[in-house]
C-alpha positions as a Python dict, from the first residue, in 0.01 Angstrom:
ca = {
    (1, 'M'): (0, 0, 0),
    (2, 'I'): (134, 322, -94),
    (3, 'G'): (122, 579, 187),
    (4, 'P'): (60, 946, 151),
    (5, 'M'): (330, 1150, -25),
    (6, 'R'): (545, 1366, 206),
    (7, 'H'): (698, 1694, 99),
    (8, 'E'): (1054, 1764, 217),
    (9, 'K'): (1117, 2125, 346),
    (10, 'N'): (1362, 2311, 129),
    (11, 'N'): (1620, 2484, 361),
    (12, 'L'): (1857, 2580, 84),
    (13, 'G'): (1772, 2960, 97),
    (14, 'R'): (1817, 2996, 468),
    (15, 'E'): (2138, 2801, 464),
    (16, 'G'): (2267, 3077, 229),
    (17, 'E'): (2176, 3345, 488),
    (18, 'H'): (2383, 3200, 765),
    (19, 'G'): (2607, 3491, 913),
    (20, 'T'): (2406, 3779, 764),
    (21, 'A'): (2279, 3894, 1100),
    (22, 'L'): (2631, 3893, 1233),
    (23, 'I'): (2755, 4104, 944),
    (24, 'V'): (2467, 4350, 983),
    (25, 'T'): (2532, 4372, 1354),
    (26, 'L'): (2901, 4431, 1295),
    (27, 'L'): (2827, 4702, 1036),
    (28, 'F'): (2584, 4864, 1278),
    (29, 'L'): (2841, 4857, 1555),
    (30, 'V'): (3106, 5000, 1323),
    (31, 'T'): (2866, 5277, 1222),
    (32, 'L'): (2789, 5354, 1586),
    (33, 'G'): (3161, 5355, 1657),
    (34, 'V'): (3227, 5597, 1374),
    (35, 'L'): (2942, 5821, 1487),
    (36, 'A'): (3058, 5805, 1847),
    (37, 'T'): (3414, 5886, 1742),
    (38, 'G'): (3290, 6177, 1532),
    (39, 'L'): (3072, 6299, 1813),
    (40, 'L'): (3359, 6270, 2059),
    (41, 'F'): (3588, 6456, 1817),
    (42, 'T'): (3323, 6725, 1770),
    (43, 'V'): (3275, 6759, 2144),
    (44, 'Q'): (3650, 6785, 2191),
    (45, 'L'): (3671, 7054, 1923),
    (46, 'E'): (3383, 7242, 2083),
    (47, 'M'): (3549, 7217, 2422),
    (48, 'Q'): (3879, 7335, 2277),
    (49, 'S'): (3705, 7618, 2093),
    (50, 'S'): (3514, 7713, 2407),
    (51, 'A'): (3832, 7705, 2612),
    (52, 'S'): (4016, 7909, 2348),
    (53, 'Y'): (3737, 8168, 2345),
    (54, 'K'): (3736, 8174, 2723),
    (55, 'Y'): (4111, 8229, 2745),
    (56, 'S'): (4104, 8488, 2465),
    (57, 'Q'): (3830, 8680, 2646),
    (58, 'Q'): (4024, 8662, 2969),
    (59, 'A'): (4330, 8792, 2784),
    (60, 'F'): (4111, 9070, 2643),
    (61, 'Y'): (4003, 9170, 2993),
    (62, 'V'): (4369, 9181, 3100),
    (63, 'A'): (4461, 9402, 2802),
    (64, 'N'): (4158, 9623, 2865),
    (65, 'A'): (4255, 9661, 3230),
    (66, 'S'): (4598, 9777, 3116),
    (67, 'A'): (4448, 10029, 2873),
    (68, 'Q'): (4221, 10171, 3145),
    (69, 'K'): (4514, 10186, 3385),
    (70, 'A'): (4710, 10381, 3125),
    (71, 'V'): (4439, 10651, 3115),
    (72, 'V'): (4456, 10677, 3495),
    (73, 'W'): (4836, 10693, 3484),
    (74, 'F'): (4840, 10973, 3227),
    (75, 'N'): (4591, 11172, 3436),
    (76, 'N'): (4748, 11119, 3777),
    (77, 'S'): (5120, 11052, 3727),
    (78, 'Y'): (5214, 11238, 3412),
    (79, 'S'): (5253, 11595, 3290),
    (80, 'P'): (5333, 11686, 2928),
    (81, 'H'): (5696, 11770, 2866),
    (82, 'V'): (5801, 12129, 2804),
    (83, 'P'): (5951, 12304, 2618),
    (84, 'A'): (5796, 12212, 2287),
    (85, 'S'): (6125, 12290, 2113),
    (86, 'D'): (6261, 11954, 2232),
    (87, 'Y'): (6022, 11782, 1990),
    (88, 'N'): (5973, 11769, 1617),
    (89, 'V'): (5597, 11823, 1610),
    (90, 'T'): (5571, 11832, 1230),
    (91, 'T'): (5568, 11451, 1205),
    (92, 'V'): (5326, 11180, 1311),
    (93, 'P'): (5426, 11031, 1548),
    (94, 'V'): (5604, 11322, 1717),
    (95, 'R'): (5980, 11272, 1722),
    (96, 'Y'): (6251, 11328, 1981),
    (97, 'S'): (6621, 11293, 1897),
    (98, 'G'): (6533, 11136, 1564),
    (99, 'R'): (6300, 10871, 1710),
    (100, 'S'): (5926, 10848, 1762),
    (101, 'V'): (5837, 10957, 2115),
    (102, 'L'): (5767, 10629, 2294),
    (103, 'L'): (5706, 10516, 2649),
    (104, 'A'): (5780, 10142, 2647),
    (105, 'G'): (5659, 9857, 2861),
    (106, 'Q'): (5657, 9578, 2603),
    (107, 'T'): (5950, 9340, 2567),
    (108, 'G'): (6174, 9438, 2279),
    (109, 'S'): (6075, 9807, 2287),
    (110, 'S'): (6284, 10090, 2426),
    (111, 'S'): (6159, 10430, 2539),
    (112, 'A'): (6242, 10755, 2365),
    (113, 'Y'): (6140, 11047, 2586),
    (114, 'P'): (6317, 11360, 2719),
    (115, 'E'): (6274, 11272, 3087),
    (116, 'S'): (6426, 10957, 3239),
    (117, 'G'): (6195, 10968, 3540),
    (118, 'V'): (5887, 10948, 3319),
    (119, 'M'): (6033, 10655, 3127),
    (120, 'A'): (6116, 10469, 3448),
    (121, 'G'): (5775, 10540, 3600),
    (122, 'F'): (5592, 10412, 3293),
    (123, 'S'): (5807, 10098, 3272),
    (124, 'T'): (5746, 10022, 3638),
    (125, 'E'): (5370, 10031, 3588),
    (126, 'F'): (5338, 9865, 3245),
    (127, 'S'): (5626, 9624, 3183),
    (128, 'N'): (5492, 9264, 3205),
    (129, 'K'): (5280, 9326, 3512),
    (130, 'S'): (5081, 9041, 3663),
    (131, 'L'): (4707, 9060, 3710),
    (132, 'Q'): (4593, 8770, 3930),
    (133, 'A'): (4241, 8655, 4013),
    (134, 'D'): (4345, 8358, 4229),
    (135, 'A'): (4618, 8093, 4248),
    (136, 'L'): (4494, 7921, 3930),
    (137, 'N'): (4388, 8222, 3725),
    (138, 'S'): (4623, 8502, 3630),
    (139, 'G'): (4734, 8713, 3337),
    (140, 'V'): (5012, 8946, 3234),
    (141, 'Y'): (4994, 9280, 3052),
    (142, 'A'): (5251, 9501, 2880),
    (143, 'T'): (5188, 9843, 2730),
    (144, 'N'): (5353, 10093, 2497),
    (145, 'A'): (5245, 10455, 2443),
    (146, 'T'): (5335, 10653, 2130),
    (147, 'L'): (5295, 11033, 2110),
    (148, 'L'): (5096, 11121, 1797),
    (149, 'K'): (5032, 11493, 1843),
    (150, 'Y'): (5167, 11774, 2062),
    (151, 'T'): (5023, 12127, 2080),
    (152, 'P'): (5182, 12367, 2332),
    (153, 'A'): (4947, 12603, 2515),
    (154, 'T'): (4915, 12832, 2815),
    (155, 'F'): (4673, 12710, 3080),
    (156, 'I'): (4514, 12872, 3382),
    (157, 'N'): (4475, 12705, 3719),
    (158, 'T'): (4120, 12790, 3828),
    (159, 'T'): (4213, 12750, 4195),
    (160, 'T'): (4511, 12985, 4204),
    (161, 'F'): (4439, 13169, 3875),
    (162, 'L'): (4806, 13146, 3791),
    (163, 'T'): (4904, 13048, 3438),
    (164, 'Y'): (5143, 12773, 3336),
    (165, 'T'): (5279, 12627, 3015),
    (166, 'S'): (5184, 12276, 2916),
    (167, 'A'): (5049, 12098, 2609),
    (168, 'M'): (4753, 11922, 2458),
    (169, 'E'): (4865, 11575, 2355),
    (170, 'R'): (4735, 11271, 2170),
    (171, 'W'): (4879, 10927, 2247),
    (172, 'R'): (4822, 10581, 2101),
    (173, 'V'): (4828, 10324, 2381),
    (174, 'D'): (4900, 9965, 2267),
    (175, 'S'): (4822, 9708, 2539),
    (176, 'I'): (4888, 9333, 2513),
    (177, 'G'): (4720, 9093, 2753),
    (178, 'Y'): (4831, 8732, 2809),
    (179, 'W'): (4617, 8479, 2995),
    (180, 'G'): (4863, 8250, 3166),
    (181, 'T'): (5230, 8333, 3117),
    (182, 'V'): (5407, 8538, 2851),
    (183, 'A'): (5613, 8231, 2748),
    (184, 'R'): (5313, 7994, 2726),
    (185, 'P'): (4994, 8199, 2702),
    (186, 'M'): (4660, 8022, 2675),
    (187, 'G'): (4510, 8335, 2521),
    (188, 'T'): (4645, 8664, 2384),
    (189, 'A'): (4467, 8989, 2305),
    (190, 'Q'): (4575, 9338, 2202),
    (191, 'I'): (4391, 9667, 2246),
    (192, 'S'): (4495, 9993, 2081),
    (193, 'T'): (4339, 10307, 2225),
    (194, 'V'): (4388, 10669, 2129),
    (195, 'I'): (4372, 10909, 2422),
    (196, 'E'): (4404, 11287, 2437),
    (197, 'N'): (4372, 11576, 2674),
    (198, 'S'): (4230, 11911, 2571),
    (199, 'G'): (4176, 12267, 2684),
    (200, 'N'): (3870, 12488, 2707),
    (201, 'A'): (3910, 12864, 2683),
    (202, 'F'): (3836, 13041, 3012),
    (203, 'F'): (3783, 13368, 2824),
    (204, 'D'): (3568, 13234, 2543),
    (205, 'R'): (3334, 13527, 2459),
    (206, 'A'): (3351, 13901, 2413),
    (207, 'I'): (3155, 13953, 2735),
    (208, 'W'): (3005, 13735, 3007),
    (209, 'G'): (2769, 13890, 3259),
    (210, 'I'): (2731, 13620, 3522),
    (211, 'D'): (2402, 13760, 3652),
    (212, 'S'): (2303, 13976, 3354),
    (213, 'V'): (2409, 14169, 3046),
    (214, 'S'): (2245, 14498, 2952),
    (215, 'L'): (2366, 14696, 2650),
    (216, 'S'): (2216, 15007, 2496),
    (217, 'G'): (2266, 15266, 2226),
    (218, 'N'): (2498, 15179, 1940),
    (219, 'A'): (2717, 14933, 2130),
    (220, 'S'): (2849, 14650, 1914),
    (221, 'T'): (3057, 14335, 1929),
    (222, 'D'): (3263, 14144, 1674),
    (223, 'S'): (3599, 13966, 1670),
    (224, 'F'): (3942, 13944, 1514),
    (225, 'D'): (4229, 13695, 1503),
    (226, 'P'): (4562, 13848, 1611),
    (227, 'A'): (4744, 13570, 1424),
    (228, 'L'): (4621, 13737, 1105),
    (229, 'G'): (4735, 14085, 1204),
    (230, 'P'): (4567, 14386, 1363),
    (231, 'Y'): (4193, 14437, 1380),
    (232, 'G'): (4028, 14582, 1072),
    (233, 'G'): (3974, 14521, 702),
    (234, 'L'): (3941, 14151, 630),
    (235, 'N'): (4034, 14070, 988),
    (236, 'V'): (3690, 14129, 1135),
    (237, 'G'): (3493, 13822, 1237),
    (238, 'N'): (3163, 13703, 1379),
    (239, 'R'): (3279, 13556, 1709),
    (240, 'G'): (3186, 13854, 1925),
    (241, 'S'): (2954, 13637, 2134),
    (242, 'I'): (2779, 13733, 2458),
    (243, 'G'): (2677, 13512, 2747),
    (244, 'S'): (2497, 13526, 3081),
    (245, 'N'): (2364, 13283, 3340),
    (246, 'G'): (2073, 13525, 3373),
    (247, 'S'): (1908, 13762, 3126),
    (248, 'V'): (2047, 13946, 2825),
    (249, 'S'): (1872, 14267, 2719),
    (250, 'F'): (1951, 14515, 2442),
    (251, 'N'): (1803, 14862, 2401),
    (252, 'G'): (1861, 15079, 2099),
    (253, 'S'): (2070, 14971, 1802),
    (254, 'V'): (2292, 14714, 1968),
    (255, 'S'): (2466, 14489, 1714),
    (256, 'V'): (2613, 14151, 1804),
    (257, 'H'): (2827, 13975, 1546),
    (258, 'G'): (2818, 13640, 1720),
    (259, 'D'): (2595, 13425, 1941),
    (260, 'V'): (2395, 13520, 2247),
    (261, 'A'): (2348, 13268, 2529),
    (262, 'Y'): (2122, 13336, 2826),
    (263, 'G'): (2051, 13140, 3143),
    (264, 'P'): (1794, 12871, 3225),
    (265, 'T'): (1569, 13114, 3415),
    (266, 'G'): (1668, 13426, 3221),
    (267, 'T'): (1522, 13602, 2919),
    (268, 'F'): (1652, 13762, 2601),
    (269, 'S'): (1522, 14077, 2435),
    (270, 'G'): (1616, 14321, 2159),
    (271, 'G'): (1923, 14368, 1947),
    (272, 'D'): (2052, 14255, 1610),
    (273, 'V'): (2224, 13915, 1648),
    (274, 'T'): (2401, 13753, 1353),
    (275, 'G'): (2455, 13419, 1524),
    (276, 'Q'): (2243, 13183, 1733),
    (277, 'I'): (2033, 13275, 2032),
    (278, 'I'): (2087, 12998, 2286),
    (279, 'H'): (1872, 12929, 2589),
    (280, 'M'): (2111, 12736, 2814),
    (281, 'S'): (1980, 12436, 3006),
    (282, 'Q'): (2248, 12471, 3276),
    (283, 'P'): (2433, 12778, 3406),
    (284, 'R'): (2805, 12806, 3359),
    (285, 'F'): (3022, 12776, 3669),
    (286, 'F'): (3257, 13065, 3744),
    (287, 'P'): (3517, 12976, 4010),
    (288, 'P'): (3587, 13221, 4295),
    (289, 'L'): (3913, 13409, 4307),
    (290, 'P'): (4151, 13299, 4584),
    (291, 'S'): (4235, 13525, 4873),
    (292, 'F'): (4566, 13708, 4832),
    (293, 'A'): (4782, 13954, 5020),
    (294, 'V'): (4883, 14295, 4887),
    (295, 'G'): (5172, 14524, 4970),
    (296, 'A'): (5192, 14845, 5172),
    (297, 'T'): (5375, 15059, 4916),
    (298, 'N'): (5143, 15314, 4757),
    (299, 'I'): (5217, 15477, 4422),
    (300, 'S'): (5074, 15817, 4329),
    (301, 'L'): (5176, 15992, 4009),
    (302, 'G'): (5070, 16326, 3855),
    (303, 'G'): (5205, 16636, 3689),
    (304, 'H'): (5337, 16453, 3384),
    (305, 'S'): (5554, 16230, 3603),
    (306, 'S'): (5634, 15871, 3516),
    (307, 'Q'): (5765, 15562, 3690),
    (308, 'T'): (5838, 15197, 3612),
    (309, 'I'): (5782, 14928, 3873),
    (310, 'P'): (5877, 14559, 3871),
    (311, 'A'): (5649, 14270, 3953),
    (312, 'G'): (5555, 14246, 4320),
    (313, 'S'): (5301, 14352, 4583),
    (314, 'Y'): (5177, 14709, 4619),
    (315, 'G'): (4908, 14906, 4799),
    (316, 'D'): (4702, 15172, 4621),
    (317, 'I'): (4798, 15290, 4272),
    (318, 'S'): (4661, 15634, 4186),
    (319, 'L'): (4742, 15805, 3857),
    (320, 'G'): (4630, 16155, 3763),
    (321, 'S'): (4725, 16467, 3568),
    (322, 'H'): (4909, 16291, 3284),
    (323, 'G'): (5095, 16051, 3514),
    (324, 'V'): (5229, 15739, 3344),
    (325, 'L'): (5305, 15417, 3531),
    (326, 'T'): (5480, 15136, 3344),
    (327, 'L'): (5464, 14776, 3461),
    (328, 'S'): (5771, 14586, 3348),
    (329, 'G'): (5577, 14258, 3331),
    (330, 'G'): (5512, 13960, 3552),
    (331, 'L'): (5280, 13909, 3849),
    (332, 'Y'): (5140, 14203, 4049),
    (333, 'Y'): (4924, 14211, 4364),
    (334, 'V'): (4771, 14553, 4440),
    (335, 'N'): (4498, 14684, 4665),
    (336, 'S'): (4346, 14931, 4417),
    (337, 'I'): (4402, 15102, 4083),
    (338, 'S'): (4261, 15441, 3988),
    (339, 'I'): (4344, 15610, 3657),
    (340, 'G'): (4215, 15954, 3570),
    (341, 'A'): (4291, 16300, 3424),
    (342, 'Q'): (4476, 16186, 3111),
    (343, 'A'): (4687, 15938, 3309),
    (344, 'Q'): (4783, 15600, 3175),
    (345, 'L'): (4897, 15257, 3287),
    (346, 'V'): (5140, 15090, 3044),
    (347, 'I'): (5254, 14728, 3032),
    (348, 'S'): (5580, 14635, 2861),
    (349, 'G'): (5544, 14256, 2869),
    (350, 'P'): (5303, 13977, 2962),
    (351, 'T'): (5140, 14092, 3286),
    (352, 'T'): (4895, 13951, 3541),
    (353, 'I'): (4740, 14188, 3796),
    (354, 'F'): (4540, 14079, 4101),
    (355, 'V'): (4337, 14375, 4235),
    (356, 'K'): (4176, 14349, 4577),
    (357, 'S'): (3933, 14633, 4652),
    (358, 'A'): (3884, 14893, 4374),
    (359, 'L'): (3937, 14924, 3998),
    (360, 'D'): (3874, 15243, 3802),
    (361, 'L'): (4030, 15248, 3455),
    (362, 'G'): (3956, 15601, 3333),
    (363, 'G'): (4188, 15865, 3191),
    (364, 'Q'): (4386, 15720, 2904),
    (365, 'G'): (4322, 15372, 3041),
    (366, 'V'): (4569, 15089, 2997),
    (367, 'A'): (4815, 15072, 2709),
    (368, 'N'): (4902, 14722, 2593),
    (369, 'P'): (5155, 14769, 2310),
    (370, 'T'): (5154, 14396, 2233),
    (371, 'A'): (4784, 14429, 2133),
    (372, 'L'): (4734, 14074, 2262),
    (373, 'A'): (4459, 14057, 2521),
    (374, 'S'): (4603, 13741, 2678),
    (375, 'N'): (4921, 13938, 2763),
    (376, 'L'): (4725, 14141, 3020),
    (377, 'N'): (4513, 13947, 3269),
    (378, 'I'): (4329, 14147, 3536),
    (379, 'F'): (4164, 13953, 3820),
    (380, 'Y'): (3952, 14176, 4040),
    (381, 'A'): (3825, 14031, 4367),
    (382, 'G'): (3634, 14331, 4498),
    (383, 'T'): (3264, 14411, 4500),
    (384, 'N'): (3292, 14783, 4416),
    (385, 'A'): (3184, 14865, 4062),
    (386, 'V'): (3445, 14855, 3787),
    (387, 'S'): (3456, 15145, 3545),
    (388, 'M'): (3635, 15112, 3211),
    (389, 'R'): (3611, 15416, 2990),
    (390, 'G'): (3954, 15555, 2927),
    (391, 'G'): (4172, 15547, 2620),
    (392, 'S'): (4093, 15488, 2256),
    (393, 'Q'): (4190, 15122, 2281),
    (394, 'F'): (4199, 14874, 2566),
    (395, 'S'): (4338, 14520, 2522),
    (396, 'A'): (4295, 14286, 2817),
    (397, 'E'): (4121, 13988, 2970),
    (398, 'L'): (3922, 14092, 3276),
    (399, 'Y'): (3767, 13866, 3539),
    (400, 'A'): (3556, 14044, 3803),
    (401, 'P'): (3305, 13782, 3926),
    (402, 'N'): (3180, 13991, 4221),
    (403, 'A'): (3144, 14331, 4060),
    (404, 'T'): (2933, 14531, 3817),
    (405, 'V'): (3141, 14622, 3512),
    (406, 'T'): (3055, 14931, 3310),
    (407, 'M'): (3214, 14978, 2968),
    (408, 'G'): (3183, 15342, 2873),
    (409, 'G'): (3280, 15620, 2640),
    (410, 'N'): (3358, 15574, 2274),
    (411, 'S'): (3643, 15336, 2341),
    (412, 'E'): (3731, 15020, 2154),
    (413, 'F'): (3776, 14724, 2384),
    (414, 'F'): (3981, 14428, 2261),
    (415, 'G'): (3978, 14101, 2451),
    (416, 'S'): (3727, 13932, 2678),
    (417, 'F'): (3547, 14074, 2981),
    (418, 'I'): (3367, 13883, 3259),
    (419, 'G'): (3178, 14052, 3542),
    (420, 'K'): (2892, 13988, 3779),
    (421, 'T'): (2692, 14217, 3553),
    (422, 'I'): (2798, 14391, 3231),
    (423, 'S'): (2654, 14717, 3103),
    (424, 'N'): (2756, 15026, 2904),
    (425, 'D'): (2700, 15398, 2926),
    (426, 'G'): (2844, 15507, 2592),
    (427, 'T'): (2894, 15357, 2249),
    (428, 'P'): (3180, 15114, 2298),
    (429, 'D'): (3292, 14865, 2036),
    (430, 'I'): (3385, 14534, 2195),
    (431, 'N'): (3613, 14326, 1976),
    (432, 'F'): (3670, 13971, 2097),
    (433, 'D'): (4034, 13863, 2067),
    (434, 'E'): (4019, 13512, 1917),
    (435, 'G'): (4367, 13452, 2052),
    (436, 'S'): (4194, 13405, 2388),
    (437, 'L'): (4060, 13076, 2252),
    (438, 'R'): (4418, 12949, 2230),
    (439, 'N'): (4557, 13088, 2556),
    (440, 'N'): (4468, 13072, 2925),
    (441, 'L'): (4290, 12742, 2873),
    (442, 'I'): (4139, 12516, 3136),
    (443, 'Q'): (4325, 12187, 3100),
    (444, 'R'): (4102, 11883, 3065),
    (445, 'P'): (4200, 11524, 3157),
    (446, 'F'): (4303, 11253, 2914),
    (447, 'R'): (4012, 11054, 2774),
    (448, 'V'): (3968, 10772, 2524),
    (449, 'I'): (3862, 10896, 2180),
    (450, 'N'): (3911, 10572, 1980),
    (451, 'W'): (3996, 10206, 2035),
    (452, 'S'): (4026, 9874, 1855),
    (453, 'Q'): (4098, 9516, 1961),
    (454, 'T'): (4267, 9206, 1821),
    (455, 'V'): (4222, 8862, 1982),
    (456, 'Y'): (4461, 8578, 1901),
}
């Protein structure tokens, strides 16, 4: 009997697949390994990049600290060198003894500066100095400073009101910061900053009436530049400005060739003004004059007599009946000055006069042959009214913060005049000496005007 037919299972296909799973698994593991290696490499790169950025930023902070310290050093431990003749100021950078003026703190650089003490002081503060946060975190900075510009000027100390010679300078400060050590830094950065000091003119307008200005009639103001020659012709400008912390009022045909500024609570009225009319948001500060002692020697001249006196301290000076007193130049302290009856006060060189109690400049007034207002500075501390009406011309800078100042007659006044109040009782022409903008400046501190950075 023939039994039922049986079918044999064909395992040939599966026998051919033996090991496939192993190969797939191995390929998968290799792929995972490659991905893991790539991921690990990427993470390492990111960590290195992050660390590099961190160290570079820390180096930047070190360099920045050095740059900021340099500004402080220039303001507190440095004074511009004088005289200017030691420099060649026609080049950029400025040169000294054939080299660029340089204060060096960086390795490989050497200073070139007229004063050894300044070079040593700068090197002490900026030659590879350590800046440490803690035992594991520290940096090093080194700085050079190169003089780019030098402008000599005369400045006025607003505490003593004495003048001194200095300069307005511009320096480029190059600071390198290392995070770690100089030999093996983990990060390096460089900052270049340009710093400069400046000066503001103390006598910056034709007239300043601290409390008020009141002009009438045909009074006028304009300006001239003594560097271009004497006043007149083409040398007549529009900088005859007027200012007050209070009100400014004009009556009649007053003409101002310049700006008019009046105080926050003041008013302005009248007049023909060629420039701007400015309502100030803040009053200007006028420093008080210091107390000073005067001498006991009085001088009284008349009857066509004359005398010359050197700088020093005197009592009362009274000139009358064609008397002529000549000041040889320098610094004078006097109790009072009174000029009348065709008398005259003459200066023969740069002169500063401190007057304590009374000032009456009548007669033929004050003769300033130099015609430079900044060569005659008059500081009047008294409260009695000041009268200026003598002479056909009067060249000076006057500061009388406690007194009423009256400018009278038909005189021409050249310079700059500051009083508690300013008024006129004639038809004076007031010509601002633009040289005052370049002399008797208030020195301002060094400040950053530009900077750039490079991170390595």
